[in-house]
Amino acid sequence: MPAPNIVRIVDQFSLTANTEYTYELPQIPLSHIHLTLAFTQPTANADFNLDTALGSITRINLLVRGVSIVDLTAEELFVMTNFLWKGVGQLLRRSQAATSSRHYLTLLIPLARKPYDLNTGLPAMERGQSLLYFRTGTLTGSPKLTIVAAGAQDANPRVVMRSVRTVKSITATGDNDIDLALAAPLVGILLRDGASPFTADTSPIKTIKLLVNSREQGISAINRETLFAETIIASKDFYLDSNHFHIENLAAAYTQNAVTLQQALADYLLNWVGILFDHNEDLSNLFEFNPGDKVQIRASSTATGEVRVIPIEAFPIG
């Protein structure tokens, strides 16, 4: 296979808080788009974490011929990429003891089913037909952004990975239906609820099933706890991409080398779970339905709150 095309769109660009930016994409087939953020440590010994880094960008929207192919927050993109491409998003941190330290967040928009795939991704578009839009939020650490587009030279994609989030407010317990406005078969699906399963045994998505035209299809019932296992089957390091920290015992009775609380994961990424259908990474196993079918998630809710859903579709394009 020939060497890939890798094109830099913008290099080390200083961002301004609460500002919108738009860039044209190059006219080549694309497998993915890198959005790499570089930060400086804001204050010596201050905690610069993944949540802070992701808060730098509040919306990422990829428009192709006026159609949203990606419309997610930075956290949602981070989670979706690590689910679909198995852990390529990371916050790379150096020591936080000095303001000379630099940290890097490797965000990435996956357009192909796997990196540099010849058959999936975004085909070459005419100038102005593919636009990358994003909006910044609160900025910490003077972030600078580099955008790089990449793809295989001989790629002839006919299907692109489409990820557009939907939000449902669950206002009552019991059965609640979440409509999925789908245009193509499902590669996988991600869900987030605000009720951490580590602090309560209740959830707006305590149990879910998939319905097509009000009839069960594919998933007849799976509970919130088992969804953790399905998520790890799809991407074994999914939850390890969260922060971790060590708890130091500073009490007067502290005993050197005694067993104490050690590693703990920050739990906001643990609110995410997912199911992947296409485990072979070749689109041979998809959740399919007919045009015009009504596709829904039926959630058996034991708590109220917001639920975010990211369907990952194998969207035909050409």
PDB file of C-alpha atoms in Angstrom:
ATOM      1  CA  MET A   1       0.000   0.000   0.000  1.00  0.00           C
ATOM      2  CA  PRO A   2       1.395   3.457  -0.879  1.00  0.00           C
ATOM      3  CA  ALA A   3       2.377   5.866   1.869  1.00  0.00           C
ATOM      4  CA  PRO A   4      -0.576   7.755   3.347  1.00  0.00           C
ATOM      5  CA  ASN A   5      -1.526  11.333   2.622  1.00  0.00           C
ATOM      6  CA  ILE A   6      -0.997  13.498   5.711  1.00  0.00           C
ATOM      7  CA  VAL A   7      -1.882  17.180   5.366  1.00  0.00           C
ATOM      8  CA  ARG A   8      -1.481  19.840   8.036  1.00  0.00           C
ATOM      9  CA  ILE A   9      -4.373  22.319   8.104  1.00  0.00           C
ATOM     10  CA  VAL A  10      -3.252  24.538  10.987  1.00  0.00           C
ATOM     11  CA  ASP A  11      -0.193  24.360  13.233  1.00  0.00           C
ATOM     12  CA  GLN A  12       0.063  25.350  16.916  1.00  0.00           C
ATOM     13  CA  PHE A  13      -2.731  27.893  16.656  1.00  0.00           C
ATOM     14  CA  SER A  14      -3.432  29.828  19.876  1.00  0.00           C
ATOM     15  CA  LEU A  15      -7.088  29.491  20.816  1.00  0.00           C
ATOM     16  CA  THR A  16      -9.369  32.202  22.213  1.00  0.00           C
ATOM     17  CA  ALA A  17     -12.032  31.312  24.766  1.00  0.00           C
ATOM     18  CA  ASN A  18     -15.687  31.074  23.689  1.00  0.00           C
ATOM     19  CA  THR A  19     -14.885  31.516  19.995  1.00  0.00           C
ATOM     20  CA  GLU A  20     -16.047  29.729  16.834  1.00  0.00           C
ATOM     21  CA  TYR A  21     -13.651  28.484  14.145  1.00  0.00           C
ATOM     22  CA  THR A  22     -14.230  26.942  10.706  1.00  0.00           C
ATOM     23  CA  TYR A  23     -11.710  25.222   8.410  1.00  0.00           C
ATOM     24  CA  GLU A  24     -11.994  23.695   4.948  1.00  0.00           C
ATOM     25  CA  LEU A  25     -10.740  20.130   4.664  1.00  0.00           C
ATOM     26  CA  PRO A  26      -8.281  19.108   1.923  1.00  0.00           C
ATOM     27  CA  GLN A  27      -9.588  17.540  -1.271  1.00  0.00           C
ATOM     28  CA  ILE A  28      -8.271  14.021  -0.621  1.00  0.00           C
ATOM     29  CA  PRO A  29      -9.810  10.810   0.793  1.00  0.00           C
ATOM     30  CA  LEU A  30      -9.707  10.989   4.604  1.00  0.00           C
ATOM     31  CA  SER A  31      -9.389   8.262   7.189  1.00  0.00           C
ATOM     32  CA  HIS A  32      -9.270  10.596  10.198  1.00  0.00           C
ATOM     33  CA  ILE A  33      -8.586  14.121  11.409  1.00  0.00           C
ATOM     34  CA  HIS A  34      -6.186  14.876  14.260  1.00  0.00           C
ATOM     35  CA  LEU A  35      -7.073  17.666  16.693  1.00  0.00           C
ATOM     36  CA  THR A  36      -4.019  17.883  18.958  1.00  0.00           C
ATOM     37  CA  LEU A  37      -4.080  20.356  21.833  1.00  0.00           C
ATOM     38  CA  ALA A  38      -0.877  21.473  23.566  1.00  0.00           C
ATOM     39  CA  PHE A  39      -1.138  22.985  27.062  1.00  0.00           C
ATOM     40  CA  THR A  40       1.304  24.552  29.482  1.00  0.00           C
ATOM     41  CA  GLN A  41       0.959  23.776  33.178  1.00  0.00           C
ATOM     42  CA  PRO A  42      -1.115  26.742  34.464  1.00  0.00           C
ATOM     43  CA  THR A  43       0.149  26.798  38.069  1.00  0.00           C
ATOM     44  CA  ALA A  44       2.813  24.735  39.771  1.00  0.00           C
ATOM     45  CA  ASN A  45       1.294  21.714  41.550  1.00  0.00           C
ATOM     46  CA  ALA A  46      -2.219  22.507  40.282  1.00  0.00           C
ATOM     47  CA  ASP A  47      -4.261  19.551  39.065  1.00  0.00           C
ATOM     48  CA  PHE A  48      -4.460  19.674  35.268  1.00  0.00           C
ATOM     49  CA  ASN A  49      -6.723  16.785  34.356  1.00  0.00           C
ATOM     50  CA  LEU A  50      -8.592  15.252  31.438  1.00  0.00           C
ATOM     51  CA  ASP A  51     -11.838  17.041  32.291  1.00  0.00           C
ATOM     52  CA  THR A  52     -10.043  20.407  32.185  1.00  0.00           C
ATOM     53  CA  ALA A  53      -8.414  19.608  28.841  1.00  0.00           C
ATOM     54  CA  LEU A  54     -11.644  18.399  27.233  1.00  0.00           C
ATOM     55  CA  GLY A  55     -13.465  21.534  28.405  1.00  0.00           C
ATOM     56  CA  SER A  56     -11.363  23.575  25.980  1.00  0.00           C
ATOM     57  CA  ILE A  57     -13.683  22.607  23.091  1.00  0.00           C
ATOM     58  CA  THR A  58     -17.440  22.512  23.600  1.00  0.00           C
ATOM     59  CA  ARG A  59     -18.574  21.495  20.101  1.00  0.00           C
ATOM     60  CA  ILE A  60     -16.998  19.752  17.106  1.00  0.00           C
ATOM     61  CA  ASN A  61     -19.075  19.623  13.935  1.00  0.00           C
ATOM     62  CA  LEU A  62     -17.989  18.137  10.605  1.00  0.00           C
ATOM     63  CA  LEU A  63     -20.287  19.150   7.748  1.00  0.00           C
ATOM     64  CA  VAL A  64     -20.163  17.410   4.362  1.00  0.00           C
ATOM     65  CA  ARG A  65     -22.401  18.917   1.662  1.00  0.00           C
ATOM     66  CA  GLY A  66     -24.424  20.455   4.465  1.00  0.00           C
ATOM     67  CA  VAL A  67     -24.953  17.146   6.329  1.00  0.00           C
ATOM     68  CA  SER A  68     -23.528  16.644   9.837  1.00  0.00           C
ATOM     69  CA  ILE A  69     -21.167  13.663   9.853  1.00  0.00           C
ATOM     70  CA  VAL A  70     -19.885  14.448  13.346  1.00  0.00           C
ATOM     71  CA  ASP A  71     -21.588  16.664  15.921  1.00  0.00           C
ATOM     72  CA  LEU A  72     -20.194  16.050  19.406  1.00  0.00           C
ATOM     73  CA  THR A  73     -18.593  17.703  22.403  1.00  0.00           C
ATOM     74  CA  ALA A  74     -14.885  17.080  23.000  1.00  0.00           C
ATOM     75  CA  GLU A  75     -15.713  14.574  25.759  1.00  0.00           C
ATOM     76  CA  GLU A  76     -18.121  12.734  23.453  1.00  0.00           C
ATOM     77  CA  LEU A  77     -15.561  12.636  20.644  1.00  0.00           C
ATOM     78  CA  PHE A  78     -12.868  11.374  23.037  1.00  0.00           C
ATOM     79  CA  VAL A  79     -15.154   8.576  24.226  1.00  0.00           C
ATOM     80  CA  MET A  80     -16.420   7.653  20.753  1.00  0.00           C
ATOM     81  CA  THR A  81     -12.917   7.473  19.271  1.00  0.00           C
ATOM     82  CA  ASN A  82     -11.615   5.299  22.092  1.00  0.00           C
ATOM     83  CA  PHE A  83     -14.632   3.012  21.718  1.00  0.00           C
ATOM     84  CA  LEU A  84     -14.421   2.651  17.931  1.00  0.00           C
ATOM     85  CA  TRP A  85     -10.629   2.739  17.485  1.00  0.00           C
ATOM     86  CA  LYS A  86      -9.606   1.228  20.825  1.00  0.00           C
ATOM     87  CA  GLY A  87      -7.858   3.819  22.929  1.00  0.00           C
ATOM     88  CA  VAL A  88      -6.149   6.275  20.580  1.00  0.00           C
ATOM     89  CA  GLY A  89      -7.260   9.363  22.528  1.00  0.00           C
ATOM     90  CA  GLN A  90      -5.036  10.213  25.483  1.00  0.00           C
ATOM     91  CA  LEU A  91      -4.011  13.066  27.743  1.00  0.00           C
ATOM     92  CA  LEU A  92      -0.225  12.900  27.832  1.00  0.00           C
ATOM     93  CA  ARG A  93       0.940  14.667  30.971  1.00  0.00           C
ATOM     94  CA  ARG A  94       4.336  15.560  32.310  1.00  0.00           C
ATOM     95  CA  SER A  95       5.046  16.505  35.930  1.00  0.00           C
ATOM     96  CA  GLN A  96       2.674  19.174  37.218  1.00  0.00           C
ATOM     97  CA  ALA A  97       5.231  20.568  39.648  1.00  0.00           C
ATOM     98  CA  ALA A  98       6.465  23.355  37.337  1.00  0.00           C
ATOM     99  CA  THR A  99       4.848  25.807  34.932  1.00  0.00           C
ATOM    100  CA  SER A 100       7.401  24.818  32.277  1.00  0.00           C
ATOM    101  CA  SER A 101       5.676  21.441  31.888  1.00  0.00           C
ATOM    102  CA  ARG A 102       3.655  20.806  28.734  1.00  0.00           C
ATOM    103  CA  HIS A 103       0.716  18.437  28.281  1.00  0.00           C
ATOM    104  CA  TYR A 104      -0.893  17.103  25.095  1.00  0.00           C
ATOM    105  CA  LEU A 105      -4.441  15.963  24.358  1.00  0.00           C
ATOM    106  CA  THR A 106      -4.718  13.692  21.311  1.00  0.00           C
ATOM    107  CA  LEU A 107      -8.245  14.141  20.006  1.00  0.00           C
ATOM    108  CA  LEU A 108      -9.085  12.426  16.741  1.00  0.00           C
ATOM    109  CA  ILE A 109     -12.124  12.250  14.455  1.00  0.00           C
ATOM    110  CA  PRO A 110     -12.396   8.695  13.030  1.00  0.00           C
ATOM    111  CA  LEU A 111     -14.030   8.730   9.607  1.00  0.00           C
ATOM    112  CA  ALA A 112     -12.961   5.248   8.479  1.00  0.00           C
ATOM    113  CA  ARG A 113     -13.838   2.016  10.286  1.00  0.00           C
ATOM    114  CA  LYS A 114     -10.137   1.546  11.047  1.00  0.00           C
ATOM    115  CA  PRO A 115      -7.056   3.708  10.392  1.00  0.00           C
ATOM    116  CA  TYR A 116      -6.148   4.193   6.725  1.00  0.00           C
ATOM    117  CA  ASP A 117      -8.848   1.791   5.525  1.00  0.00           C
ATOM    118  CA  LEU A 118      -9.244   1.778   1.744  1.00  0.00           C
ATOM    119  CA  ASN A 119     -12.987   1.149   1.673  1.00  0.00           C
ATOM    120  CA  THR A 120     -14.342   3.412   4.414  1.00  0.00           C
ATOM    121  CA  GLY A 121     -13.807   7.050   5.311  1.00  0.00           C
ATOM    122  CA  LEU A 122     -14.565  10.371   3.677  1.00  0.00           C
ATOM    123  CA  PRO A 123     -13.999  10.468  -0.101  1.00  0.00           C
ATOM    124  CA  ALA A 124     -12.320  13.414  -1.767  1.00  0.00           C
ATOM    125  CA  MET A 125     -14.714  16.339  -1.877  1.00  0.00           C
ATOM    126  CA  GLU A 126     -14.755  19.455  -4.003  1.00  0.00           C
ATOM    127  CA  ARG A 127     -13.462  22.592  -2.381  1.00  0.00           C
ATOM    128  CA  GLY A 128     -15.815  23.991   0.256  1.00  0.00           C
ATOM    129  CA  GLN A 129     -17.958  20.826   0.499  1.00  0.00           C
ATOM    130  CA  SER A 130     -16.366  19.515   3.704  1.00  0.00           C
ATOM    131  CA  LEU A 131     -16.045  21.937   6.621  1.00  0.00           C
ATOM    132  CA  LEU A 132     -14.750  21.441  10.151  1.00  0.00           C
ATOM    133  CA  TYR A 133     -16.380  23.709  12.710  1.00  0.00           C
ATOM    134  CA  PHE A 134     -15.590  23.882  16.394  1.00  0.00           C
ATOM    135  CA  ARG A 135     -16.312  26.149  19.345  1.00  0.00           C
ATOM    136  CA  THR A 136     -14.058  26.751  22.324  1.00  0.00           C
ATOM    137  CA  GLY A 137     -15.123  26.993  25.949  1.00  0.00           C
ATOM    138  CA  THR A 138     -13.198  27.936  29.073  1.00  0.00           C
ATOM    139  CA  LEU A 139      -9.461  27.700  28.416  1.00  0.00           C
ATOM    140  CA  THR A 140      -6.829  26.638  30.926  1.00  0.00           C
ATOM    141  CA  GLY A 141      -3.140  26.273  30.169  1.00  0.00           C
ATOM    142  CA  SER A 142      -3.018  28.530  27.066  1.00  0.00           C
ATOM    143  CA  PRO A 143      -3.941  25.748  24.613  1.00  0.00           C
ATOM    144  CA  LYS A 144      -2.601  25.673  21.067  1.00  0.00           C
ATOM    145  CA  LEU A 145      -4.304  23.554  18.422  1.00  0.00           C
ATOM    146  CA  THR A 146      -2.830  21.602  15.530  1.00  0.00           C
ATOM    147  CA  ILE A 147      -5.195  20.094  12.924  1.00  0.00           C
ATOM    148  CA  VAL A 148      -3.922  17.375  10.582  1.00  0.00           C
ATOM    149  CA  ALA A 149      -5.963  15.387   8.034  1.00  0.00           C
ATOM    150  CA  ALA A 150      -4.855  11.878   7.061  1.00  0.00           C
ATOM    151  CA  GLY A 151      -5.932   9.149   4.657  1.00  0.00           C
ATOM    152  CA  ALA A 152      -4.760   6.416   2.309  1.00  0.00           C
ATOM    153  CA  GLN A 153      -3.763   7.551  -1.180  1.00  0.00           C
ATOM    154  CA  ASP A 154      -5.619   4.727  -2.964  1.00  0.00           C
ATOM    155  CA  ALA A 155      -8.732   4.865  -0.800  1.00  0.00           C
ATOM    156  CA  ASN A 156     -12.097   4.757  -2.528  1.00  0.00           C
ATOM    157  CA  PRO A 157     -14.515   5.040   0.393  1.00  0.00           C
ATOM    158  CA  ARG A 158     -18.215   4.491  -0.002  1.00  0.00           C
ATOM    159  CA  VAL A 159     -19.118   4.542   3.696  1.00  0.00           C
ATOM    160  CA  VAL A 160     -18.150   7.031   6.412  1.00  0.00           C
ATOM    161  CA  MET A 161     -18.517   6.685  10.187  1.00  0.00           C
ATOM    162  CA  ARG A 162     -21.245   9.123  11.263  1.00  0.00           C
ATOM    163  CA  SER A 163     -21.643  10.139  14.918  1.00  0.00           C
ATOM    164  CA  VAL A 164     -24.292  12.693  15.859  1.00  0.00           C
ATOM    165  CA  ARG A 165     -25.396  12.812  19.482  1.00  0.00           C
ATOM    166  CA  THR A 166     -28.999  12.856  20.644  1.00  0.00           C
ATOM    167  CA  VAL A 167     -30.187  13.883  24.120  1.00  0.00           C
ATOM    168  CA  LYS A 168     -33.234  12.649  26.025  1.00  0.00           C
ATOM    169  CA  SER A 169     -34.444  14.006  29.361  1.00  0.00           C
ATOM    170  CA  ILE A 170     -35.913  11.190  31.438  1.00  0.00           C
ATOM    171  CA  THR A 171     -38.518  12.799  33.688  1.00  0.00           C
ATOM    172  CA  ALA A 172     -40.202   9.717  35.171  1.00  0.00           C
ATOM    173  CA  THR A 173     -39.197   6.223  36.180  1.00  0.00           C
ATOM    174  CA  GLY A 174     -40.500   3.179  34.322  1.00  0.00           C
ATOM    175  CA  ASP A 175     -40.280   2.526  30.581  1.00  0.00           C
ATOM    176  CA  ASN A 176     -39.009   5.440  28.468  1.00  0.00           C
ATOM    177  CA  ASP A 177     -38.465   5.351  24.700  1.00  0.00           C
ATOM    178  CA  ILE A 178     -35.546   7.207  23.116  1.00  0.00           C
ATOM    179  CA  ASP A 179     -36.019   7.833  19.398  1.00  0.00           C
ATOM    180  CA  LEU A 180     -32.955   7.359  17.194  1.00  0.00           C
ATOM    181  CA  ALA A 181     -33.001   9.443  14.017  1.00  0.00           C
ATOM    182  CA  LEU A 182     -30.910   7.012  11.986  1.00  0.00           C
ATOM    183  CA  ALA A 183     -30.044   7.208   8.311  1.00  0.00           C
ATOM    184  CA  ALA A 184     -27.818   4.127   8.053  1.00  0.00           C
ATOM    185  CA  PRO A 185     -27.025   0.792   9.776  1.00  0.00           C
ATOM    186  CA  LEU A 186     -25.462   0.909  13.234  1.00  0.00           C
ATOM    187  CA  VAL A 187     -21.812   0.031  13.826  1.00  0.00           C
ATOM    188  CA  GLY A 188     -22.295   0.580  17.551  1.00  0.00           C
ATOM    189  CA  ILE A 189     -23.963   2.772  20.110  1.00  0.00           C
ATOM    190  CA  LEU A 190     -22.767   4.694  23.182  1.00  0.00           C
ATOM    191  CA  LEU A 191     -24.862   5.912  26.114  1.00  0.00           C
ATOM    192  CA  ARG A 192     -24.199   8.251  29.010  1.00  0.00           C
ATOM    193  CA  ASP A 193     -26.312   8.947  32.043  1.00  0.00           C
ATOM    194  CA  GLY A 194     -25.557  11.388  34.823  1.00  0.00           C
ATOM    195  CA  ALA A 195     -26.231   8.947  37.666  1.00  0.00           C
ATOM    196  CA  SER A 196     -22.934   7.297  38.543  1.00  0.00           C
ATOM    197  CA  PRO A 197     -23.437   3.566  39.151  1.00  0.00           C
ATOM    198  CA  PHE A 198     -20.682   3.820  41.762  1.00  0.00           C
ATOM    199  CA  THR A 199     -22.741   5.982  44.091  1.00  0.00           C
ATOM    200  CA  ALA A 200     -26.241   4.564  43.527  1.00  0.00           C
ATOM    201  CA  ASP A 201     -27.948   1.450  42.204  1.00  0.00           C
ATOM    202  CA  THR A 202     -30.412   3.463  40.135  1.00  0.00           C
ATOM    203  CA  SER A 203     -30.091   4.813  36.601  1.00  0.00           C
ATOM    204  CA  PRO A 204     -32.185   6.348  33.803  1.00  0.00           C
ATOM    205  CA  ILE A 205     -30.846   3.445  31.668  1.00  0.00           C
ATOM    206  CA  LYS A 206     -30.956   0.686  34.275  1.00  0.00           C
ATOM    207  CA  THR A 207     -32.007  -1.783  31.560  1.00  0.00           C
ATOM    208  CA  ILE A 208     -32.228  -1.190  27.809  1.00  0.00           C
ATOM    209  CA  LYS A 209     -33.552  -2.963  24.731  1.00  0.00           C
ATOM    210  CA  LEU A 210     -33.630  -2.051  21.028  1.00  0.00           C
ATOM    211  CA  LEU A 211     -36.919  -1.713  19.192  1.00  0.00           C
ATOM    212  CA  VAL A 212     -37.674  -1.533  15.474  1.00  0.00           C
ATOM    213  CA  ASN A 213     -41.244  -0.469  14.787  1.00  0.00           C
ATOM    214  CA  SER A 214     -42.060  -1.175  18.466  1.00  0.00           C
ATOM    215  CA  ARG A 215     -40.767  -4.759  18.305  1.00  0.00           C
ATOM    216  CA  GLU A 216     -37.635  -6.042  20.025  1.00  0.00           C
ATOM    217  CA  GLN A 217     -34.704  -6.607  17.685  1.00  0.00           C
ATOM    218  CA  GLY A 218     -31.134  -7.585  18.495  1.00  0.00           C
ATOM    219  CA  ILE A 219     -31.063  -6.565  22.153  1.00  0.00           C
ATOM    220  CA  SER A 220     -33.998  -7.856  24.192  1.00  0.00           C
ATOM    221  CA  ALA A 221     -32.593  -6.742  27.555  1.00  0.00           C
ATOM    222  CA  ILE A 222     -29.241  -5.764  29.039  1.00  0.00           C
ATOM    223  CA  ASN A 223     -28.686  -3.967  32.325  1.00  0.00           C
ATOM    224  CA  ARG A 224     -26.389  -1.073  33.166  1.00  0.00           C
ATOM    225  CA  GLU A 225     -23.842  -3.255  34.962  1.00  0.00           C
ATOM    226  CA  THR A 226     -23.487  -5.740  32.083  1.00  0.00           C
ATOM    227  CA  LEU A 227     -23.005  -2.867  29.659  1.00  0.00           C
ATOM    228  CA  PHE A 228     -19.619  -2.268  31.336  1.00  0.00           C
ATOM    229  CA  ALA A 229     -18.514  -5.696  30.104  1.00  0.00           C
ATOM    230  CA  GLU A 230     -19.807  -5.064  26.569  1.00  0.00           C
ATOM    231  CA  THR A 231     -17.895  -1.776  26.517  1.00  0.00           C
ATOM    232  CA  ILE A 232     -14.672  -3.513  27.554  1.00  0.00           C
ATOM    233  CA  ILE A 233     -15.193  -6.241  24.933  1.00  0.00           C
ATOM    234  CA  ALA A 234     -15.278  -3.481  22.322  1.00  0.00           C
ATOM    235  CA  SER A 235     -12.273  -1.591  23.725  1.00  0.00           C
ATOM    236  CA  LYS A 236     -10.446  -3.194  26.644  1.00  0.00           C
ATOM    237  CA  ASP A 237      -8.660   0.000  27.709  1.00  0.00           C
ATOM    238  CA  PHE A 238     -11.768   2.184  27.427  1.00  0.00           C
ATOM    239  CA  TYR A 239     -11.982   3.044  31.124  1.00  0.00           C
ATOM    240  CA  LEU A 240      -8.206   3.175  31.622  1.00  0.00           C
ATOM    241  CA  ASP A 241      -8.192   6.320  29.465  1.00  0.00           C
ATOM    242  CA  SER A 242      -9.752   8.109  32.426  1.00  0.00           C
ATOM    243  CA  ASN A 243      -7.615   9.985  34.963  1.00  0.00           C
ATOM    244  CA  HIS A 244      -6.175   8.215  37.914  1.00  0.00           C
ATOM    245  CA  PHE A 245      -4.696   9.575  41.098  1.00  0.00           C
ATOM    246  CA  HIS A 246      -3.011   8.388  44.275  1.00  0.00           C
ATOM    247  CA  ILE A 247      -4.291   9.274  47.719  1.00  0.00           C
ATOM    248  CA  GLU A 248      -1.594  10.169  50.227  1.00  0.00           C
ATOM    249  CA  ASN A 249      -2.287   9.768  53.915  1.00  0.00           C
ATOM    250  CA  LEU A 250      -1.058  12.923  55.676  1.00  0.00           C
ATOM    251  CA  ALA A 251      -2.526  12.128  59.078  1.00  0.00           C
ATOM    252  CA  ALA A 252      -0.281  12.340  62.138  1.00  0.00           C
ATOM    253  CA  ALA A 253      -0.476   8.587  62.561  1.00  0.00           C
ATOM    254  CA  TYR A 254       0.773   7.897  59.042  1.00  0.00           C
ATOM    255  CA  THR A 255       2.930   4.756  58.857  1.00  0.00           C
ATOM    256  CA  GLN A 256       5.550   4.512  56.124  1.00  0.00           C
ATOM    257  CA  ASN A 257       4.844   1.795  53.534  1.00  0.00           C
ATOM    258  CA  ALA A 258       1.557   0.882  55.188  1.00  0.00           C
ATOM    259  CA  VAL A 259      -1.262  -0.293  52.962  1.00  0.00           C
ATOM    260  CA  THR A 260      -3.378   2.724  52.095  1.00  0.00           C
ATOM    261  CA  LEU A 261      -5.768   3.866  49.385  1.00  0.00           C
ATOM    262  CA  GLN A 262      -3.992   3.618  46.065  1.00  0.00           C
ATOM    263  CA  GLN A 263      -5.087   4.138  42.471  1.00  0.00           C
ATOM    264  CA  ALA A 264      -8.601   5.459  41.797  1.00  0.00           C
ATOM    265  CA  LEU A 265     -10.242   6.330  38.501  1.00  0.00           C
ATOM    266  CA  ALA A 266     -12.049   9.620  38.034  1.00  0.00           C
ATOM    267  CA  ASP A 267     -15.558   8.426  37.413  1.00  0.00           C
ATOM    268  CA  TYR A 268     -17.032  10.807  34.824  1.00  0.00           C
ATOM    269  CA  LEU A 269     -15.945   8.566  31.933  1.00  0.00           C
ATOM    270  CA  LEU A 270     -17.383   5.616  33.831  1.00  0.00           C
ATOM    271  CA  ASN A 271     -20.817   7.107  33.163  1.00  0.00           C
ATOM    272  CA  TRP A 272     -20.357   5.953  29.546  1.00  0.00           C
ATOM    273  CA  VAL A 273     -21.239   2.487  28.266  1.00  0.00           C
ATOM    274  CA  GLY A 274     -21.638   1.055  24.793  1.00  0.00           C
ATOM    275  CA  ILE A 275     -22.389  -1.903  22.558  1.00  0.00           C
ATOM    276  CA  LEU A 276     -20.354  -2.599  19.431  1.00  0.00           C
ATOM    277  CA  PHE A 277     -21.943  -4.683  16.664  1.00  0.00           C
ATOM    278  CA  ASP A 278     -19.067  -4.665  14.155  1.00  0.00           C
ATOM    279  CA  HIS A 279     -16.400  -6.564  16.110  1.00  0.00           C
ATOM    280  CA  ASN A 280     -14.658  -7.773  12.928  1.00  0.00           C
ATOM    281  CA  GLU A 281     -14.057  -4.138  11.874  1.00  0.00           C
ATOM    282  CA  ASP A 282     -15.182  -4.881   8.313  1.00  0.00           C
ATOM    283  CA  LEU A 283     -18.879  -3.866   8.471  1.00  0.00           C
ATOM    284  CA  SER A 284     -19.927  -7.524   8.222  1.00  0.00           C
ATOM    285  CA  ASN A 285     -21.964  -7.299  11.444  1.00  0.00           C
ATOM    286  CA  LEU A 286     -24.251  -4.294  11.678  1.00  0.00           C
ATOM    287  CA  PHE A 287     -27.590  -3.496  13.286  1.00  0.00           C
ATOM    288  CA  GLU A 288     -29.701  -3.120  10.164  1.00  0.00           C
ATOM    289  CA  PHE A 289     -33.245  -1.966   9.476  1.00  0.00           C
ATOM    290  CA  ASN A 290     -35.346  -0.867   6.510  1.00  0.00           C
ATOM    291  CA  PRO A 291     -35.712   2.736   5.298  1.00  0.00           C
ATOM    292  CA  GLY A 292     -38.537   4.415   7.185  1.00  0.00           C
ATOM    293  CA  ASP A 293     -38.371   2.048  10.160  1.00  0.00           C
ATOM    294  CA  LYS A 294     -38.719   3.598  13.605  1.00  0.00           C
ATOM    295  CA  VAL A 295     -35.702   2.645  15.719  1.00  0.00           C
ATOM    296  CA  GLN A 296     -35.801   3.258  19.479  1.00  0.00           C
ATOM    297  CA  ILE A 297     -34.027   2.434  22.693  1.00  0.00           C
ATOM    298  CA  ARG A 298     -36.474   1.430  25.397  1.00  0.00           C
ATOM    299  CA  ALA A 299     -34.951   2.245  28.775  1.00  0.00           C
ATOM    300  CA  SER A 300     -36.285   0.812  31.992  1.00  0.00           C
ATOM    301  CA  SER A 301     -35.516   3.803  34.224  1.00  0.00           C
ATOM    302  CA  THR A 302     -35.058   3.628  37.990  1.00  0.00           C
ATOM    303  CA  ALA A 303     -33.929   7.268  38.161  1.00  0.00           C
ATOM    304  CA  THR A 304     -34.546  10.468  36.227  1.00  0.00           C
ATOM    305  CA  GLY A 305     -32.023  12.662  34.421  1.00  0.00           C
ATOM    306  CA  GLU A 306     -30.388  13.377  31.091  1.00  0.00           C
ATOM    307  CA  VAL A 307     -29.328  10.552  28.795  1.00  0.00           C
ATOM    308  CA  ARG A 308     -26.948  11.144  25.909  1.00  0.00           C
ATOM    309  CA  VAL A 309     -26.853   8.667  23.023  1.00  0.00           C
ATOM    310  CA  ILE A 310     -24.211   8.492  20.276  1.00  0.00           C
ATOM    311  CA  PRO A 311     -25.237   6.192  17.419  1.00  0.00           C
ATOM    312  CA  ILE A 312     -22.259   5.301  15.211  1.00  0.00           C
ATOM    313  CA  GLU A 313     -23.621   4.771  11.695  1.00  0.00           C
ATOM    314  CA  ALA A 314     -22.101   3.266   8.559  1.00  0.00           C
ATOM    315  CA  PHE A 315     -23.296   6.183   6.449  1.00  0.00           C
ATOM    316  CA  PRO A 316     -23.171   5.741   2.644  1.00  0.00           C
ATOM    317  CA  ILE A 317     -21.348   8.530   0.858  1.00  0.00           C
ATOM    318  CA  GLY A 318     -19.781   8.976  -2.529  1.00  0.00           C
TER     319      GLY A 318
END
